[in-house]
Coordinates of N, CA and C in Angstrom, one line a residue:
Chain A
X1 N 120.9 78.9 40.7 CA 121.4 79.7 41.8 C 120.6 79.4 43.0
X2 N 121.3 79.4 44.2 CA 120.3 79.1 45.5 C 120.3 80.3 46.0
X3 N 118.8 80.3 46.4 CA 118.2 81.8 47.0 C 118.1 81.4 48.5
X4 N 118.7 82.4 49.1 CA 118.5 82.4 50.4 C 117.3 83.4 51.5
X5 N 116.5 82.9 52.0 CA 115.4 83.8 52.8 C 116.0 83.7 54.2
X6 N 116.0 85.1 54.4 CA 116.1 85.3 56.1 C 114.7 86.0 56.5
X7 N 114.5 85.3 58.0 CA 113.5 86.0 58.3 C 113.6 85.8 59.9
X8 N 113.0 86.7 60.8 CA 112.2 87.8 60.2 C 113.1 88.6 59.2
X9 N 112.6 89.9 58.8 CA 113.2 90.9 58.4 C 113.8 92.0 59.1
X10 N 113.3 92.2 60.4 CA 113.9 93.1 61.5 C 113.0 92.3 62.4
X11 N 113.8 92.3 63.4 CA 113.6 91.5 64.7 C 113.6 92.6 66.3
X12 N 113.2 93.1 66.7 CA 112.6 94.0 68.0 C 113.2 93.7 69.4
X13 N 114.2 93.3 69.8 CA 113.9 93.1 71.0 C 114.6 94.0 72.1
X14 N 115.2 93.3 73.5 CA 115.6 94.2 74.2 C 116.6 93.5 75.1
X15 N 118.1 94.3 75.2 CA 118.8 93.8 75.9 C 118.7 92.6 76.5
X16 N 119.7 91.5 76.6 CA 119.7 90.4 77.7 C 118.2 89.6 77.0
X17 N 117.7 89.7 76.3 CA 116.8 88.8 75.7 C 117.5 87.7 74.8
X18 N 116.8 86.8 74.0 CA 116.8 85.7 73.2 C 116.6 86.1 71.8
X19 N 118.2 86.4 71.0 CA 117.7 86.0 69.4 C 118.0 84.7 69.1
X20 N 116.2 84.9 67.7 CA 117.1 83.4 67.0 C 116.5 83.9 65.6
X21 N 117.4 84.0 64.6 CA 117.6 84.2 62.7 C 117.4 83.4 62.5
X22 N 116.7 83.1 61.2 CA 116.3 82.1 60.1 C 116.8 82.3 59.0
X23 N 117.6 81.5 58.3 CA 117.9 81.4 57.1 C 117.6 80.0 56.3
X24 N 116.4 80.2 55.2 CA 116.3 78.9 54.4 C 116.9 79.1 53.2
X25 N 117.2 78.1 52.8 CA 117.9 77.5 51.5 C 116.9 76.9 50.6
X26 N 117.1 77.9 49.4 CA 115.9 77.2 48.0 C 116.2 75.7 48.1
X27 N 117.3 75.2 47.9 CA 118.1 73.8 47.9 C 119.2 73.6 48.8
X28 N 119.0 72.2 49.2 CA 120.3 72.1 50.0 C 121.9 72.6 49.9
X29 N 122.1 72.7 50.8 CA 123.6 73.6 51.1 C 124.1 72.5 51.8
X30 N 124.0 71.1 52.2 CA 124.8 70.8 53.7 C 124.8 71.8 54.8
X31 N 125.7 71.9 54.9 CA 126.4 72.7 56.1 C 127.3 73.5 56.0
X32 N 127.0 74.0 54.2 CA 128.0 75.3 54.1 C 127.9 76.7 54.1
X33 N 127.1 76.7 55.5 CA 126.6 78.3 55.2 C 127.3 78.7 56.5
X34 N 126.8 80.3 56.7 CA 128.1 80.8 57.4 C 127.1 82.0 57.3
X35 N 127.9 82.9 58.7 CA 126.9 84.1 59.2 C 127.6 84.9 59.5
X36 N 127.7 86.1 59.1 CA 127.6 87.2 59.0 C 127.1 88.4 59.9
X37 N 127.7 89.2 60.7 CA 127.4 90.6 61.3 C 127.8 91.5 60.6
X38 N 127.2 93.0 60.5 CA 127.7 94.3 59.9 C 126.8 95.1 60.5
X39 N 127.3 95.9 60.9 CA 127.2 97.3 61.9 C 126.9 98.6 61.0
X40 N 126.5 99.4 61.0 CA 126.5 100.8 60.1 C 127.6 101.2 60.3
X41 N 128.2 101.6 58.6 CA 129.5 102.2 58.5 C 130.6 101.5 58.7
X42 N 130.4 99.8 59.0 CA 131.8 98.8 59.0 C 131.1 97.7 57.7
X43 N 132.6 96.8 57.7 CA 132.6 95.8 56.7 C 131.4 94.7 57.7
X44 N 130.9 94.0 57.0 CA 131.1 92.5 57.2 C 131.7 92.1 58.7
X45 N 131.3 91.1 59.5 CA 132.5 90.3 60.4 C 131.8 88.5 60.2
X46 N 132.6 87.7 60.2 CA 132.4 86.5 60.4 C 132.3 86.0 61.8
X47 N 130.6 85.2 61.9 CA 130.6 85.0 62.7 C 130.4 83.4 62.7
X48 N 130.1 82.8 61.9 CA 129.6 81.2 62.2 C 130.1 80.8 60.7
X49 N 130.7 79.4 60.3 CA 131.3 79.5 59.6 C 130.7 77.3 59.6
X50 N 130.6 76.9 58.0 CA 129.9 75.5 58.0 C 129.1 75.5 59.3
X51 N 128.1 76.6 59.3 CA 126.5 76.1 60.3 C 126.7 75.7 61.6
X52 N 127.9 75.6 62.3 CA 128.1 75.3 63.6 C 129.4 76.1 64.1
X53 N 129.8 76.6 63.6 CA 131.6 76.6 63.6 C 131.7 78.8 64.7
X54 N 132.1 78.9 65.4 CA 132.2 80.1 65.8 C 133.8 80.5 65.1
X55 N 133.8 82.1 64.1 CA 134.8 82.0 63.9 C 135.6 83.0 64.9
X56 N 137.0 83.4 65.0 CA 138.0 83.2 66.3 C 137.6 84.3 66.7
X57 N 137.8 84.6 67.7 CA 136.9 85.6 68.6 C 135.9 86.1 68.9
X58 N 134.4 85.0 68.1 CA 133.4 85.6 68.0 C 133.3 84.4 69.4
X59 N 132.3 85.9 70.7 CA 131.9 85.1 71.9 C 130.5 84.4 72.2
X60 N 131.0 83.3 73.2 CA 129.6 81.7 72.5 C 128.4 81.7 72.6
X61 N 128.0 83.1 73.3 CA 126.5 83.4 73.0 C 125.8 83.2 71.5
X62 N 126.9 83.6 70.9 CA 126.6 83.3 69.4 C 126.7 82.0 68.9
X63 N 125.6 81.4 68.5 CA 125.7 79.7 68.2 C 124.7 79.8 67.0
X64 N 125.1 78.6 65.8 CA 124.7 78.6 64.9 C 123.9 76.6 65.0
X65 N 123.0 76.7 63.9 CA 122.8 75.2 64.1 C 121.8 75.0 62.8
X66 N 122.2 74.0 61.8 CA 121.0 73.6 61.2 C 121.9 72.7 60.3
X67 N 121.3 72.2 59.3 CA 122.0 72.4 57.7 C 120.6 71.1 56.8
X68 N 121.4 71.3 55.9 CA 120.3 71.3 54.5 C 119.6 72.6 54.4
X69 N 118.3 72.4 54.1 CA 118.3 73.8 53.9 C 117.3 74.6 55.4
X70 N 117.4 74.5 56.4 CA 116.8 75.4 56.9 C 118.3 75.5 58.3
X71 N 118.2 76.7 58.9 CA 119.1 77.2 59.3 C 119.0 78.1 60.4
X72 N 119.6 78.2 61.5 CA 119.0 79.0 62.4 C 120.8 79.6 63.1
X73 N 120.6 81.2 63.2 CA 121.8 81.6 64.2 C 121.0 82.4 65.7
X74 N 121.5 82.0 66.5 CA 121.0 82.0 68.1 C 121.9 83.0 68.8
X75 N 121.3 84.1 69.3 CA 121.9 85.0 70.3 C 121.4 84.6 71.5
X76 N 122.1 84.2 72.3 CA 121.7 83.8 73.8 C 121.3 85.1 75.1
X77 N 121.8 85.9 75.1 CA 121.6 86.6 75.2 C 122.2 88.5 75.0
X78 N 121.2 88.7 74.2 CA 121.7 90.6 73.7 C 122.3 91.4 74.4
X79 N 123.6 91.2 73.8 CA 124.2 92.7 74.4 C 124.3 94.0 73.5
X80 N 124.3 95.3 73.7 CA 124.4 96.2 73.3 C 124.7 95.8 71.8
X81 N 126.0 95.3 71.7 CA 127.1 95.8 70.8 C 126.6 94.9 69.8
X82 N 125.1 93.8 70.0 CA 124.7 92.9 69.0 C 123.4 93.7 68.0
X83 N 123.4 94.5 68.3 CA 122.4 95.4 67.8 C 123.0 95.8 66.1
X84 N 122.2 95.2 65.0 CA 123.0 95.1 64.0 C 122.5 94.2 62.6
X85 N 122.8 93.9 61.7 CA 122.3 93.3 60.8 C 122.9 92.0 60.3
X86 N 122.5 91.1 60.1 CA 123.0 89.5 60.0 C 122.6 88.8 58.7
X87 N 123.9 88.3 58.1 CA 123.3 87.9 57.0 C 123.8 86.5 56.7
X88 N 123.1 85.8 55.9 CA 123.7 84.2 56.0 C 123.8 84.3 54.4
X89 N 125.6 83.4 54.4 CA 125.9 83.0 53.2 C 126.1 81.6 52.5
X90 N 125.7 81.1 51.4 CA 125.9 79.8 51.4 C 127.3 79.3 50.2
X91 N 128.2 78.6 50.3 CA 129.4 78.1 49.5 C 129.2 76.8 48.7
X92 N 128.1 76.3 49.2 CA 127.8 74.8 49.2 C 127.3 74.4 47.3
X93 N 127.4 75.3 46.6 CA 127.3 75.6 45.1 C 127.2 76.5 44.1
X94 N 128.9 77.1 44.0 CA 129.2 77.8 43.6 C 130.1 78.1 42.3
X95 N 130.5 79.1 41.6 CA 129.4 80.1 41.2 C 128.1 79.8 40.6
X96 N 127.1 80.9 41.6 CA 127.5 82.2 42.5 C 127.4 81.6 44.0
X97 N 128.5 82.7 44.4 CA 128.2 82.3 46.2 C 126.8 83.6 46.4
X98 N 126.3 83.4 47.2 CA 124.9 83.9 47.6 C 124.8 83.6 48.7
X99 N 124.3 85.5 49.3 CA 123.5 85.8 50.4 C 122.6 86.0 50.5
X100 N 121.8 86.2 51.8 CA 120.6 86.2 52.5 C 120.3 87.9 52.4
X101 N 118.8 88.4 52.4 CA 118.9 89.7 52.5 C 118.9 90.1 53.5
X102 N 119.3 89.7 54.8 CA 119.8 90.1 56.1 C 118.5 90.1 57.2
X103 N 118.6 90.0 58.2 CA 117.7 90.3 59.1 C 118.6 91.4 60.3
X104 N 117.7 92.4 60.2 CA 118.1 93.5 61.1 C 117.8 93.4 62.8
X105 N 118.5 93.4 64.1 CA 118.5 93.3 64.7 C 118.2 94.4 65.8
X106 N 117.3 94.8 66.3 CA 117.1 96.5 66.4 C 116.4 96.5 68.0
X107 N 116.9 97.7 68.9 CA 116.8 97.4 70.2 C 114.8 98.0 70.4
X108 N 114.3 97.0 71.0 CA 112.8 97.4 71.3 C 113.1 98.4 72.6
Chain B
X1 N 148.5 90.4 61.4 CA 147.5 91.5 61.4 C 147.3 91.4 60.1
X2 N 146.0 90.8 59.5 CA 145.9 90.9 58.4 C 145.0 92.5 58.0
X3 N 145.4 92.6 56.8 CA 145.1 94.2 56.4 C 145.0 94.0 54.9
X4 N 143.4 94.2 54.9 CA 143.2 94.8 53.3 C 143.0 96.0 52.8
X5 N 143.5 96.8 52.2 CA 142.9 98.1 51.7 C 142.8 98.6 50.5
X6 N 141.0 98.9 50.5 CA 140.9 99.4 48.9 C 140.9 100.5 48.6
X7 N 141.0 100.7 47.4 CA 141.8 102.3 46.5 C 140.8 101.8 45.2
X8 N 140.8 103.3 44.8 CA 139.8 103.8 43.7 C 138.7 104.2 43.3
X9 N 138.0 103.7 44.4 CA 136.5 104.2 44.1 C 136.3 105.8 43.6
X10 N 135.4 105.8 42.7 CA 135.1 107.3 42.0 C 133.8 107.1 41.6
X11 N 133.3 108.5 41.4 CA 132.4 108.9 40.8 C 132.6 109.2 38.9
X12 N 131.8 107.5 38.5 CA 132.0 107.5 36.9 C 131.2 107.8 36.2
X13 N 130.8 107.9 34.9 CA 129.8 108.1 33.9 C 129.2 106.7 33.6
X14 N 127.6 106.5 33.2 CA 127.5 105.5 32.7 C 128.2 105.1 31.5
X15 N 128.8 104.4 31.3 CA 129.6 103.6 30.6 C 131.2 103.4 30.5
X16 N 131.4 104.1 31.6 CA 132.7 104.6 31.9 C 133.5 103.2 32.6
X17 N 134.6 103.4 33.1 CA 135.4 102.3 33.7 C 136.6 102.9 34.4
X18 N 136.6 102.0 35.2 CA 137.0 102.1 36.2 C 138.5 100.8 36.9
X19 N 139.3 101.2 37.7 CA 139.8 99.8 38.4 C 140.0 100.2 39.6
X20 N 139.7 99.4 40.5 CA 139.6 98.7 42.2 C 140.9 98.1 42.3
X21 N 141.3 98.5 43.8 CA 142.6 98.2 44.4 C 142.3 97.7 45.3
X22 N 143.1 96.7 46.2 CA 143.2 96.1 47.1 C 144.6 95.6 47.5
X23 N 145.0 96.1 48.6 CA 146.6 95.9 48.8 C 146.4 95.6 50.3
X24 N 147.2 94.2 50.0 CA 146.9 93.3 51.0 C 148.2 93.0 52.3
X25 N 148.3 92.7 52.8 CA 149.5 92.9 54.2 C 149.2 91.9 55.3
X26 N 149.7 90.9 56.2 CA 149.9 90.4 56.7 C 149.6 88.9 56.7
X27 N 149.9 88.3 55.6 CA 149.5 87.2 55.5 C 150.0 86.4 53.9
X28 N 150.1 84.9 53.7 CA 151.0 84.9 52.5 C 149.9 85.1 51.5
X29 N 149.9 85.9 50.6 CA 148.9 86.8 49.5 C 148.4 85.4 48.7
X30 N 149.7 84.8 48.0 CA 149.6 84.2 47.3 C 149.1 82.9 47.8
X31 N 149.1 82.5 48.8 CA 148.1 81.1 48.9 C 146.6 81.3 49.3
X32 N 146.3 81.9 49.1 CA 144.7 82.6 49.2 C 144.2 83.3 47.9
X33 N 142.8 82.6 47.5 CA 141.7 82.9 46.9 C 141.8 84.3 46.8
X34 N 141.4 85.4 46.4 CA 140.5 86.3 46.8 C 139.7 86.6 46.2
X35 N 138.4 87.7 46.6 CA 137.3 88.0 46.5 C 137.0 89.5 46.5
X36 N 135.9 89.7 45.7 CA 135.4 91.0 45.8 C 133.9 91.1 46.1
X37 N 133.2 91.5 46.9 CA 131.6 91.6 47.3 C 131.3 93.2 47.1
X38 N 130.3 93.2 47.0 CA 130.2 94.7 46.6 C 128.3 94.8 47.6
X39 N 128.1 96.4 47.6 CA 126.9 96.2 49.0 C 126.2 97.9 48.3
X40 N 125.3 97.4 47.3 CA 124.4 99.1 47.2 C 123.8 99.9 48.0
X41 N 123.7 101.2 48.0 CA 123.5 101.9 49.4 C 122.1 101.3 49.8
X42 N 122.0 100.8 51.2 CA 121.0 100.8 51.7 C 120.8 99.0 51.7
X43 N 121.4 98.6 50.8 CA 120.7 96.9 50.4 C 121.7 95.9 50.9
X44 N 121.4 94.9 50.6 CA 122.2 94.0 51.4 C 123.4 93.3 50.2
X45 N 124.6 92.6 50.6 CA 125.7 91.8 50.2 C 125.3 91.3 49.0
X46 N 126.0 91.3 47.8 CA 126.7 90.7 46.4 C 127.7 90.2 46.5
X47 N 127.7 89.0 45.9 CA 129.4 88.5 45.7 C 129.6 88.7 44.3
X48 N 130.6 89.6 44.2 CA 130.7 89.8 42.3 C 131.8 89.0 41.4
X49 N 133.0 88.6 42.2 CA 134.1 87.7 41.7 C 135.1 87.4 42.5
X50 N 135.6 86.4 42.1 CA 136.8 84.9 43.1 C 137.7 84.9 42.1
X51 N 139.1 85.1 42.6 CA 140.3 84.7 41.5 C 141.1 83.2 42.5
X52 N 141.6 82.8 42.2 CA 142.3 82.0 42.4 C 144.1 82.1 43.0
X53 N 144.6 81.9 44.1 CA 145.9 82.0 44.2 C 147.0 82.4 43.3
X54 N 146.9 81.5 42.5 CA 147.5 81.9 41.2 C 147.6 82.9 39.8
X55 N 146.0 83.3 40.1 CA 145.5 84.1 38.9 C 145.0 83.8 37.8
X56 N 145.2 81.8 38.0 CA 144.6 81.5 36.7 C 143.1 80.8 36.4
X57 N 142.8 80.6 38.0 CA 140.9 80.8 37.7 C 140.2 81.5 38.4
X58 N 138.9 82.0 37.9 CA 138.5 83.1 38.1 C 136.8 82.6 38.0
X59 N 135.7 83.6 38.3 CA 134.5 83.5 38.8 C 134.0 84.9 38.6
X60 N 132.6 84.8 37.7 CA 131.8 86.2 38.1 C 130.8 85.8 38.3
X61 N 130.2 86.7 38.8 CA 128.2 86.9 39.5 C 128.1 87.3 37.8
X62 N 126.9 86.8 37.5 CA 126.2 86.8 36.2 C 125.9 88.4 35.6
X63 N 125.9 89.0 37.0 CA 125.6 90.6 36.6 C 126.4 91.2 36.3
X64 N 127.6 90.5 36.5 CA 129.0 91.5 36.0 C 129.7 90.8 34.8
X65 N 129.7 89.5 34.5 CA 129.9 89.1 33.6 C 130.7 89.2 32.3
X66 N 131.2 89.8 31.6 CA 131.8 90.1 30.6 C 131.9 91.6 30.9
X67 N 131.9 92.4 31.6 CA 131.9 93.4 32.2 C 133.7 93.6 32.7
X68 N 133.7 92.9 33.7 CA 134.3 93.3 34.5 C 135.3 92.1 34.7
X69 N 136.7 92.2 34.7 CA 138.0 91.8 35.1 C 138.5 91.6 36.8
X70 N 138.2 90.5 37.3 CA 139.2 90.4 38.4 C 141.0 89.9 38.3
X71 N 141.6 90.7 38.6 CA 142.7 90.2 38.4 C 143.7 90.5 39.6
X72 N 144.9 90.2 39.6 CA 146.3 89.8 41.1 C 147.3 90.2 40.5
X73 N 148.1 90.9 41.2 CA 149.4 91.2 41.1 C 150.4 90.2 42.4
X74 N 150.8 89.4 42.4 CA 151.1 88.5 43.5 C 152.2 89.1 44.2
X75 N 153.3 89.5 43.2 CA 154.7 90.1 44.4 C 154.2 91.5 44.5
X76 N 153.2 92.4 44.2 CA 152.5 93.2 44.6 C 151.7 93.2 46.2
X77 N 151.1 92.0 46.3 CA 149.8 91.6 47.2 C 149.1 92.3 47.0
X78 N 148.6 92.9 45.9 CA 147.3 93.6 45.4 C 146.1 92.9 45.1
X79 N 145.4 92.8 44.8 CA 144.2 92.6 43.9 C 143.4 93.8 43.4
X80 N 142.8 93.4 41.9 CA 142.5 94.5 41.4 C 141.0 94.2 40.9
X81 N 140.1 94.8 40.7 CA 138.8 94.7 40.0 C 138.7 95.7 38.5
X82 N 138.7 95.6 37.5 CA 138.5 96.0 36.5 C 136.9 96.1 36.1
X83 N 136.9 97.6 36.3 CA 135.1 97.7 35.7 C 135.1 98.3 34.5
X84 N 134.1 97.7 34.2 CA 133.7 98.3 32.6 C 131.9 98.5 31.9
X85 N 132.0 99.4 31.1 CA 130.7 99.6 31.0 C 129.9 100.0 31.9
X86 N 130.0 100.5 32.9 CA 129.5 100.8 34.1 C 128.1 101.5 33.9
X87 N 126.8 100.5 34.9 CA 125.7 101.1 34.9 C 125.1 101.2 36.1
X88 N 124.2 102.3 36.3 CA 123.9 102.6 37.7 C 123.7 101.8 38.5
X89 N 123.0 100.5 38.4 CA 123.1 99.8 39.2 C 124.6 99.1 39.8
X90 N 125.2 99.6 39.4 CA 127.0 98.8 40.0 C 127.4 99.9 41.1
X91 N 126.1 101.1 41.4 CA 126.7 102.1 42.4 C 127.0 101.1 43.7
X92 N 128.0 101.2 44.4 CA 128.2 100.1 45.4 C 129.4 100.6 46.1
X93 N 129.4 100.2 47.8 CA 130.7 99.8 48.2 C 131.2 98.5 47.7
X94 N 132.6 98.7 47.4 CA 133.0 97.4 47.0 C 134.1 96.8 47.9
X95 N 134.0 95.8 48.5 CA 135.0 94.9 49.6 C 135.7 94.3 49.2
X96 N 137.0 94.2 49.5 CA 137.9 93.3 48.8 C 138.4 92.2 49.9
X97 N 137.4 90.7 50.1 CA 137.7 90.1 50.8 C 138.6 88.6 50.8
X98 N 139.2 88.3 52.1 CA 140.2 87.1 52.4 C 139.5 85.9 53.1
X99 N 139.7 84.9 52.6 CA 138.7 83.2 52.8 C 139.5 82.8 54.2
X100 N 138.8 82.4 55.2 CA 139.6 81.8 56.6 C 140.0 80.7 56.0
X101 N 140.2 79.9 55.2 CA 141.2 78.8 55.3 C 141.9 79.1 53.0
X102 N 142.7 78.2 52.8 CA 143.0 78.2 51.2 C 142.3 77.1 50.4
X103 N 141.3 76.2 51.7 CA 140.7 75.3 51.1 C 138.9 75.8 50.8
X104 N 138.6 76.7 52.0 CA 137.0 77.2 52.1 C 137.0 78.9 51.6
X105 N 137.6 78.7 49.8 CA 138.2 79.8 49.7 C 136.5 81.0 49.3
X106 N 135.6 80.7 49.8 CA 135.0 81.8 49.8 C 133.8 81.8 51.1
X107 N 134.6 81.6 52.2 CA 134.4 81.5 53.8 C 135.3 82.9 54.1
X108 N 134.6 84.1 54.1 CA 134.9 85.4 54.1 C 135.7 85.8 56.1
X109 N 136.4 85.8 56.6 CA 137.1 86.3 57.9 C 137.7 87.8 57.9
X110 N 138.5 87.9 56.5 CA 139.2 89.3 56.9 C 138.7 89.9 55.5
X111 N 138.0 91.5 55.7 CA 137.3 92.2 55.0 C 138.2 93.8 54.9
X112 N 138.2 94.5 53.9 CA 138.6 95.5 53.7 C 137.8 96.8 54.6
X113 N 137.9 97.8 54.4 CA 137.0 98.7 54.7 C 136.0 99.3 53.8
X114 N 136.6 98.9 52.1 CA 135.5 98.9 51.3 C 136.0 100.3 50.4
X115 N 135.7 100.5 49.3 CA 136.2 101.8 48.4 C 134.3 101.4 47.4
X116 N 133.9 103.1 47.3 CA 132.8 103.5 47.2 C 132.9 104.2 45.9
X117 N 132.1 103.2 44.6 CA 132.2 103.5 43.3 C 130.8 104.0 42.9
X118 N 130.6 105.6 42.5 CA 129.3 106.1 41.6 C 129.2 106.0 40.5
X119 N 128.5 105.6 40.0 CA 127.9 105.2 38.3 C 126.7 106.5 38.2
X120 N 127.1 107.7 37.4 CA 126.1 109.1 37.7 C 126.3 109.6 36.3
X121 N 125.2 110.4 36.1 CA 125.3 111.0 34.8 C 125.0 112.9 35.3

């Protein structure tokens, strides 16, 4: 099974600032991982899809970039509504598909 | 407008059982994968099982395993989860999710709102 690490584990910042998530891969994945937002009290939303890919409607501040195993998703800059928990999933050898234990995204 | 919605969630006994609904709308049911992820209070994402367009392959997370049945009603557009044996740790929202393409069939885009199963004694 491949174990995925995100880190940090809650990340601090403030409005109009710079995120950037970490997700490693016990073993390579290529480029089949894929990111995740979830808000309190909603599903899941797709946001990056094979490590580079924005899925439709997600806007380009949100950029993803890595593959094998280390991994990185990039908020350019924070808006409100990005305040939230992010998780990275990998497809690249499956079963099981496996997620990341998320990194929380939380206004300083 | 794709639309998933799940049905069933309850409050079970350990060892009890259960089945999960998902009724699906806007999209052709049948050429898509589907999926079930389940999320314990407080903790992060599980993927528990993958059926196949057709219904005739199928996938479990090791923890559910001989437990639990995913199965499809196709001229329905349902999907169903069959639990069994149920033990506290299976307390979970469970999501019944749709793959963005029929080839990257567990590349999650369209997610249910989730139906909320207790395992309580």
């Amino acid at each position: 099974e491949i174990v995925l690490t995100q880190s940090p584990a809650t990340l601090s910042l403030s409005p109009g600032e710079r995120a950037t998530l970490s997700c490693r891969a016990s073993q390579s994945v290529n480029t089949y991982l894929a990111w995740y937002q979830q808000k309190p009290g909603q599903a899941p939303r797709l946001l990056i899809y094979d490590a580079v890919n924005r899925a439709t409607g997600i806007p380009a501040r949100f950029s993803g970039s890595g593959s094998g195993t280390d991994f990185t998703l990039t908020i350019s800059s924070l808006e409100p509504e990005d305040f939230a928990i992010y998780y990275c999933q990998q497809r690249s050898n499956w079963p099981p598909v496996t997620f990341g234990g998320g990194t929380k995204v939380e206004i300083k | 407008e794709v639309q998933l919605l799940e049905s069933g969630g309850d409050l079970v006994q350990p060892g009890g059982s259960l089945r999960l609904s998902c009724a699906a709308s806007g999209f052709t049911f049948n050429s898509y994968a589907m999926s079930w992820v389940r999320q314990a209070p407080g903790k992060g994402l599980e993927w528990v099982s993958t059926i196949s367009g057709t219904g005739v392959g199928t996938s479990y997370a090791d923890s559910v395993k001989g437990r639990f049945t995913i199965s499809r009603d196709n001229p329905k557009n349902t999907l169903y989860l069959h639990v069994n044996s149920l033990r506290d740790e299976d307390t979970a929202i469970y999501y019944c999710a749709k793959p963005r393409t029929t080839e990257a069939v567990t590349v999650f885009d369209s997610w249910g709102q989730g139906t909320l199963l207790t395992v309580s004694s």
